[in-house]
PDB file of C-alpha atoms in Angstrom:
ATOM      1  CA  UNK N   1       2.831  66.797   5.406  1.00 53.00           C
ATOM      2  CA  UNK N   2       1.924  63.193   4.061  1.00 59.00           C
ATOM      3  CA  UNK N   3      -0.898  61.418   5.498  1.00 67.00           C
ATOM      4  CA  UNK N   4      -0.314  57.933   6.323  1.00 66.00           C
ATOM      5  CA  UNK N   5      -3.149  56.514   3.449  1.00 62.00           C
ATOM      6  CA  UNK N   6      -1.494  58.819   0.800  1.00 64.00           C
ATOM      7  CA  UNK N   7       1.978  57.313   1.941  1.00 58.00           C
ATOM      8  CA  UNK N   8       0.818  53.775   1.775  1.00 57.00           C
ATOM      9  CA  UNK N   9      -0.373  54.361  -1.406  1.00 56.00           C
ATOM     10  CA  UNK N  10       2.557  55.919  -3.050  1.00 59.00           C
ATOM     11  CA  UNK N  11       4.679  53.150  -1.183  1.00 55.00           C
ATOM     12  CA  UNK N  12       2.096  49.959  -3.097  1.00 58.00           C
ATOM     13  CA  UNK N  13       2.401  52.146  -6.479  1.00 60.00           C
ATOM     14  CA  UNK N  14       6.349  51.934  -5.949  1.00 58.00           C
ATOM     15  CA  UNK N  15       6.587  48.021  -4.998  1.00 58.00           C
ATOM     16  CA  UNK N  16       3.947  47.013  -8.076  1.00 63.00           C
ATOM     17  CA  UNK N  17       6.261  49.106 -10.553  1.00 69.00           C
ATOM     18  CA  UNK N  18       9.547  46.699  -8.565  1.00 81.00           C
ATOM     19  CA  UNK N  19       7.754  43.689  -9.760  1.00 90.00           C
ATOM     20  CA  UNK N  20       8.933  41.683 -13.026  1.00 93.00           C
ATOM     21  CA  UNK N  21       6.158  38.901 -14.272  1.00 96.00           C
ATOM     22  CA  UNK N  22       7.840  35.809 -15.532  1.00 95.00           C
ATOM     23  CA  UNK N  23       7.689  34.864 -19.420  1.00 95.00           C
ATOM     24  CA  UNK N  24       5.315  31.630 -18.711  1.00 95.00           C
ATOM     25  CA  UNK N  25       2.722  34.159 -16.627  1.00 96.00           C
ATOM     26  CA  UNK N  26       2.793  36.889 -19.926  1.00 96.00           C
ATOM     27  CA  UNK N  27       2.342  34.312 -22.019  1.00 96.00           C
ATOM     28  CA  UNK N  28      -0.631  32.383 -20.283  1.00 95.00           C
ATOM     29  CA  UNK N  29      -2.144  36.580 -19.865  1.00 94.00           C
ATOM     30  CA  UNK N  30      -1.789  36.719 -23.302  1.00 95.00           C
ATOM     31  CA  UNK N  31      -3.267  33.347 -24.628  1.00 94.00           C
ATOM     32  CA  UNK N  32      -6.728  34.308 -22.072  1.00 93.00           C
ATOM     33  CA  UNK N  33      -6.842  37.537 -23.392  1.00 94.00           C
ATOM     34  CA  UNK N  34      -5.963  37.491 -27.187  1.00 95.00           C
ATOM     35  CA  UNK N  35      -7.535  33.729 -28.020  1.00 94.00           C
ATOM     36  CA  UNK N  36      -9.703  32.416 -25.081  1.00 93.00           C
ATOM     37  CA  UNK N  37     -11.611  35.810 -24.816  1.00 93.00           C
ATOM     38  CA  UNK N  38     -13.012  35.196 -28.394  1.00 94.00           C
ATOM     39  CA  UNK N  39     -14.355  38.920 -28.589  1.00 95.00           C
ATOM     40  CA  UNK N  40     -11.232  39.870 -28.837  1.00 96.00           C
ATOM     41  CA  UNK N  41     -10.275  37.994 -31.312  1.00 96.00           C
ATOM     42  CA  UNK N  42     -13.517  39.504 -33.157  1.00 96.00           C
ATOM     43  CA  UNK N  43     -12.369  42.979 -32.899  1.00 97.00           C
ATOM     44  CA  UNK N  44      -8.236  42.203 -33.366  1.00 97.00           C
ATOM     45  CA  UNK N  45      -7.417  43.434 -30.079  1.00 98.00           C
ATOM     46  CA  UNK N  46      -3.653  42.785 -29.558  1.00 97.00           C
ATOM     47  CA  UNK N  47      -1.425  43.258 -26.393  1.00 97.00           C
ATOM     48  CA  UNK N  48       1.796  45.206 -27.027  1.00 97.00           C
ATOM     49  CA  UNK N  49       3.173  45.937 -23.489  1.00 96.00           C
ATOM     50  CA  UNK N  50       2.647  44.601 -19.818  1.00 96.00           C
ATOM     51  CA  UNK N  51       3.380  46.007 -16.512  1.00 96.00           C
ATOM     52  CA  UNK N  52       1.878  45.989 -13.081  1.00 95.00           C
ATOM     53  CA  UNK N  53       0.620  49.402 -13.365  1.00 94.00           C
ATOM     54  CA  UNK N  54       0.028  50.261 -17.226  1.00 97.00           C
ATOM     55  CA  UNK N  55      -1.048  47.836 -20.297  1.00 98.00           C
ATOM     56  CA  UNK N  56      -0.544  49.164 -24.133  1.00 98.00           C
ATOM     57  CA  UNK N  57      -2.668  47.186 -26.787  1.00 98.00           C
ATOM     58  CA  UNK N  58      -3.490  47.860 -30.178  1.00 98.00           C
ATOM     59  CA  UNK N  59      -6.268  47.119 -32.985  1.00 98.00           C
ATOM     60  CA  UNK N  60      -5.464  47.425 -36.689  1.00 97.00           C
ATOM     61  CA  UNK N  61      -7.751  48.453 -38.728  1.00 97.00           C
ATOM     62  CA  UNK N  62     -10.622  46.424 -41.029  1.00 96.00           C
ATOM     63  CA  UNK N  63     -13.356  46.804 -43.071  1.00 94.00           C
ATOM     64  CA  UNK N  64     -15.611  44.684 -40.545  1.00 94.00           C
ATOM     65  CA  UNK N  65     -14.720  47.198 -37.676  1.00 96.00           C
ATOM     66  CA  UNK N  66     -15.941  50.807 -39.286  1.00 94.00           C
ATOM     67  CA  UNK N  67     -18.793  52.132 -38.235  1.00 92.00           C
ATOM     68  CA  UNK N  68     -19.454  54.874 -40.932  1.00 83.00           C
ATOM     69  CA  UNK N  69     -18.716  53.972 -44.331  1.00 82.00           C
ATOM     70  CA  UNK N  70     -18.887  57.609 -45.946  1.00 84.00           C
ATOM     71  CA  UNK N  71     -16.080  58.312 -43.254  1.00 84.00           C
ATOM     72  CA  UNK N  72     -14.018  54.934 -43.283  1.00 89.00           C
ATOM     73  CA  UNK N  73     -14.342  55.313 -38.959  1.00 94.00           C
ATOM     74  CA  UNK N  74     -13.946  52.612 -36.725  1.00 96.00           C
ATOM     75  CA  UNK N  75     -17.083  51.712 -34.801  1.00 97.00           C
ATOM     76  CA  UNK N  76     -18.146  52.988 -31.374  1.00 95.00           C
ATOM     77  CA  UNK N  77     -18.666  49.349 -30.006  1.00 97.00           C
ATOM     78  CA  UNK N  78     -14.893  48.238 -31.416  1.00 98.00           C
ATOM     79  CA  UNK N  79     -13.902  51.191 -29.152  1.00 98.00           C
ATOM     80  CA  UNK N  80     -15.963  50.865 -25.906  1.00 98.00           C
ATOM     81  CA  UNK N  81     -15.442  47.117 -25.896  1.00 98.00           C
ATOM     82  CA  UNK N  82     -11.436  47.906 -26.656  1.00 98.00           C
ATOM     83  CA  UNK N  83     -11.312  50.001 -23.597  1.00 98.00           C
ATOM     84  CA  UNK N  84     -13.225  47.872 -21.280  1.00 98.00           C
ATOM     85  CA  UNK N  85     -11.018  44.647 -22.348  1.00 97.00           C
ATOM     86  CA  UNK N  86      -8.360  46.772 -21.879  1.00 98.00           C
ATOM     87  CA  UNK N  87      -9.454  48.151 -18.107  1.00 98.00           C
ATOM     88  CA  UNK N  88      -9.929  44.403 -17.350  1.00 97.00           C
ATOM     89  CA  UNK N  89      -6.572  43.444 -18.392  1.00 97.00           C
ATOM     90  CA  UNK N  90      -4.778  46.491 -16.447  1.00 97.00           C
ATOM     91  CA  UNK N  91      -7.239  45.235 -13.339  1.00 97.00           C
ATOM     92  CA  UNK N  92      -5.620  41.583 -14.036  1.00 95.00           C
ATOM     93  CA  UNK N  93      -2.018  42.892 -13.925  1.00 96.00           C
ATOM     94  CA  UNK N  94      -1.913  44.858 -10.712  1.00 96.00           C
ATOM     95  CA  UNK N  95      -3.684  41.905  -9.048  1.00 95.00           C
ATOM     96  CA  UNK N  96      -0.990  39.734 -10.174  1.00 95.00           C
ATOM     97  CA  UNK N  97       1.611  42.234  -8.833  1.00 96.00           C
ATOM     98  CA  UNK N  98      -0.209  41.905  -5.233  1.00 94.00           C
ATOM     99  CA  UNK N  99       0.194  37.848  -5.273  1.00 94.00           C
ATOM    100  CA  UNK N 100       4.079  37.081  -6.608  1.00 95.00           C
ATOM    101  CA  UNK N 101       4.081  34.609  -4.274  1.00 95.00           C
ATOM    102  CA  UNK N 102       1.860  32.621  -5.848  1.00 95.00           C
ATOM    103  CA  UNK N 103       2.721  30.298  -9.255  1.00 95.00           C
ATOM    104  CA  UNK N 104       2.216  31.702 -12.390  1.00 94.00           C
ATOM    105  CA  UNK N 105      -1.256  29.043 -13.068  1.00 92.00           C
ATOM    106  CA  UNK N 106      -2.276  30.470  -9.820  1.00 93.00           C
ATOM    107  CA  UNK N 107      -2.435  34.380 -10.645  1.00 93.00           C
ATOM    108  CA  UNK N 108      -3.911  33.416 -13.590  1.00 92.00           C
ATOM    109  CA  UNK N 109      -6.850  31.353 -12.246  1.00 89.00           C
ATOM    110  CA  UNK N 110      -7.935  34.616  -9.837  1.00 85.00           C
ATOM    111  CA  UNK N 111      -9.058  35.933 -13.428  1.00 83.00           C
ATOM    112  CA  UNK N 112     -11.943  33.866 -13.993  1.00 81.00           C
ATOM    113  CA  UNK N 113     -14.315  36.191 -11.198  1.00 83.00           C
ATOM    114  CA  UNK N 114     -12.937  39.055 -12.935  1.00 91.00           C
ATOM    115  CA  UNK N 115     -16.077  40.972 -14.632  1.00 94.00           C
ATOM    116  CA  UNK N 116     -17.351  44.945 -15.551  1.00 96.00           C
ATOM    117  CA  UNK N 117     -19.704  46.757 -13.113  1.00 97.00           C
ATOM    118  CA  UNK N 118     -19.585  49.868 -15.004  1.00 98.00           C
ATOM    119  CA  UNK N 119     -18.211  51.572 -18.148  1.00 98.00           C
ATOM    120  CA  UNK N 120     -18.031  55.392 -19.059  1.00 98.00           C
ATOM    121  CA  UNK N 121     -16.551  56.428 -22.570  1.00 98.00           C
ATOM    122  CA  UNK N 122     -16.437  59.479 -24.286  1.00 98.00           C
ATOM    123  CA  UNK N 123     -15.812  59.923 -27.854  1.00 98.00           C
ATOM    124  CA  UNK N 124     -14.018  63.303 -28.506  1.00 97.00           C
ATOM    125  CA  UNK N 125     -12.753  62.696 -32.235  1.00 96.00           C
ATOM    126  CA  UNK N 126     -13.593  60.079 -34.865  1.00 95.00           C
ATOM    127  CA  UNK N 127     -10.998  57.136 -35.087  1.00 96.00           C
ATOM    128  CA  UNK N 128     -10.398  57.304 -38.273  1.00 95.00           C
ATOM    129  CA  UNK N 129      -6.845  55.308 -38.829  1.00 95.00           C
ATOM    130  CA  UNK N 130      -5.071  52.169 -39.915  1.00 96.00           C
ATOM    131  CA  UNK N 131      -4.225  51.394 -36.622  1.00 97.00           C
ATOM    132  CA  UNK N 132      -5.388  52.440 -32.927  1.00 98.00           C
ATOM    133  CA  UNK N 133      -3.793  52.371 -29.459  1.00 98.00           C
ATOM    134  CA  UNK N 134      -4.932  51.325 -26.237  1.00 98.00           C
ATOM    135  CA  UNK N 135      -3.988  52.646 -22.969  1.00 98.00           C
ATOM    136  CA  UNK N 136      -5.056  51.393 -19.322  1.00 98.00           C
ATOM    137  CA  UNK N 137      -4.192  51.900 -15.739  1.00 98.00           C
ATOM    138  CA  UNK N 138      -5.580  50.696 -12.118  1.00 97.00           C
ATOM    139  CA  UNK N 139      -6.187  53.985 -10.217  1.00 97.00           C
ATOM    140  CA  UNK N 140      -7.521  51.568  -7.066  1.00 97.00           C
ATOM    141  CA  UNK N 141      -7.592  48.544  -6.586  1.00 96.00           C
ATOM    142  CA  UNK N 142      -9.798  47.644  -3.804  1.00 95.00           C
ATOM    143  CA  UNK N 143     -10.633  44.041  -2.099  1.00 92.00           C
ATOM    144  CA  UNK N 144     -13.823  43.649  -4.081  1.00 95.00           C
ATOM    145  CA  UNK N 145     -13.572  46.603  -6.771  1.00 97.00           C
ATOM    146  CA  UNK N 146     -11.318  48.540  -8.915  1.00 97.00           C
ATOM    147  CA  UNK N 147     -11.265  51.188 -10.785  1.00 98.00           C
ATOM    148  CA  UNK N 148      -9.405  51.934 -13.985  1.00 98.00           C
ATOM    149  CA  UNK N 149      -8.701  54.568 -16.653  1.00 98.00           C
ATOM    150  CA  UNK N 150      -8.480  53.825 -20.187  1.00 98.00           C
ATOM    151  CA  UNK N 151      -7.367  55.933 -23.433  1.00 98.00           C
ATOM    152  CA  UNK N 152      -7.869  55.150 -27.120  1.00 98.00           C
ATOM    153  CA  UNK N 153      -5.634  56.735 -29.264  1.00 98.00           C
ATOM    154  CA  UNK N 154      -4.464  57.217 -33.643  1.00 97.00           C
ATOM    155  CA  UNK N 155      -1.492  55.839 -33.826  1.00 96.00           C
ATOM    156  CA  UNK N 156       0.104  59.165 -34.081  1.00 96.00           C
ATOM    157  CA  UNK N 157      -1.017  59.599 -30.004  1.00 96.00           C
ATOM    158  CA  UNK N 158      -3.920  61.960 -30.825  1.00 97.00           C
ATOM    159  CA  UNK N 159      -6.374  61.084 -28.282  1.00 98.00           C
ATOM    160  CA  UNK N 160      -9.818  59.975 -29.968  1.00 98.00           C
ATOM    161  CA  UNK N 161     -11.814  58.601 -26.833  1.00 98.00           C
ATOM    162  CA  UNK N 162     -11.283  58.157 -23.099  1.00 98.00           C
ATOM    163  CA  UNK N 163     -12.900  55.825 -20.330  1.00 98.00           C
ATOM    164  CA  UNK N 164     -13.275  54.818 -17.117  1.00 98.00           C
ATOM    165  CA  UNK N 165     -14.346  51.547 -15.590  1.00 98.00           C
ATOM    166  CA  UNK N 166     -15.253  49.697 -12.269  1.00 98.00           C
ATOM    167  CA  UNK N 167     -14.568  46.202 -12.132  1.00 98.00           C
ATOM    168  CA  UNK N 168     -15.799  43.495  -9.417  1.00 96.00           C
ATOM    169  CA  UNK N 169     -12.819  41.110  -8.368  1.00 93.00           C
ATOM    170  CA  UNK N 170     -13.746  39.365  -5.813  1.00 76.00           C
TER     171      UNK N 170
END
């Protein structure tokens, strides 16, 4: 049998994956995250795909991101502060989801007391690569914290380094 908090739960997961975000609310996510968050700019990280409950982004490769020259690998930092932006930005589309009834400028102004508590990553194979993937989800999203998991991948979809994240957003 179901209990009634597991239930609720798979009954929010199913109304944030019902929700569609309007082109005017992607775009203003993506001008704050790829141009107004300068960082990101810094380390090329790109948004390819939006939803309420998973966010795909991707950083080609340069000369001013490796970390190893004998090896050609990207650095450690490019990929911690990847996953975190990326954690932030999955954090920024389920709350979204939970205020459609609010305008576009709105959602996006509830962004701005948005910020990292705590990062974990693990490095499990060297990102060596022209290009990377990023990968995050919400896995709760609280009143005053969430929580998020976050995956960097080669662009084949070998997994090079994994993290987790808790984010204050209230």
């Amino acid at each position: 049998m179901t209990s009634k908090s597991t239930q609720s739960r798979k009954d929010a997961q199913a109304a944030a994956e019902s929700v569609q975000f309007e082109p005017e609310f992607l775009a203003g996510l993506r001008e704050i995250f790829e141009k107004r968050i300068t960082f990101n700019q810094t380390i090329g990280l790109k948004i390819r795909e939006i939803t309420p409950t998973l966010v795909h982004g991707h950083i080609a490769m340069r000369p001013d991101l490796i970390g190893h020259e004998a090896y050609q690998r990207i650095h450690g930092g490019v990929i911690s502060a990847g996953l975190d932006s990326m954690g932030g930005l999955a954090v920024m589309a389920a709350i979204a989801a939970r205020h459609m009834q609010d305008t576009p400028f709105e959602r996006l102004h509830r962004f701005s007391r948005l910020g990292t508590i705590d990062l974990r990553v693990d490095y499990m194979r060297p990102g060596i690569g022209a290009e990377f993937l990023l990968t995050a989800k919400v896995i709760r999203l609280g009143s005053r914290v969430a929580n998020t998991q976050m995956e960097f991948l080669s662009i084949d979809g070998e997994l090079l380094s994994t993290g987790t994240a808790a984010y204050i957003v209230s």
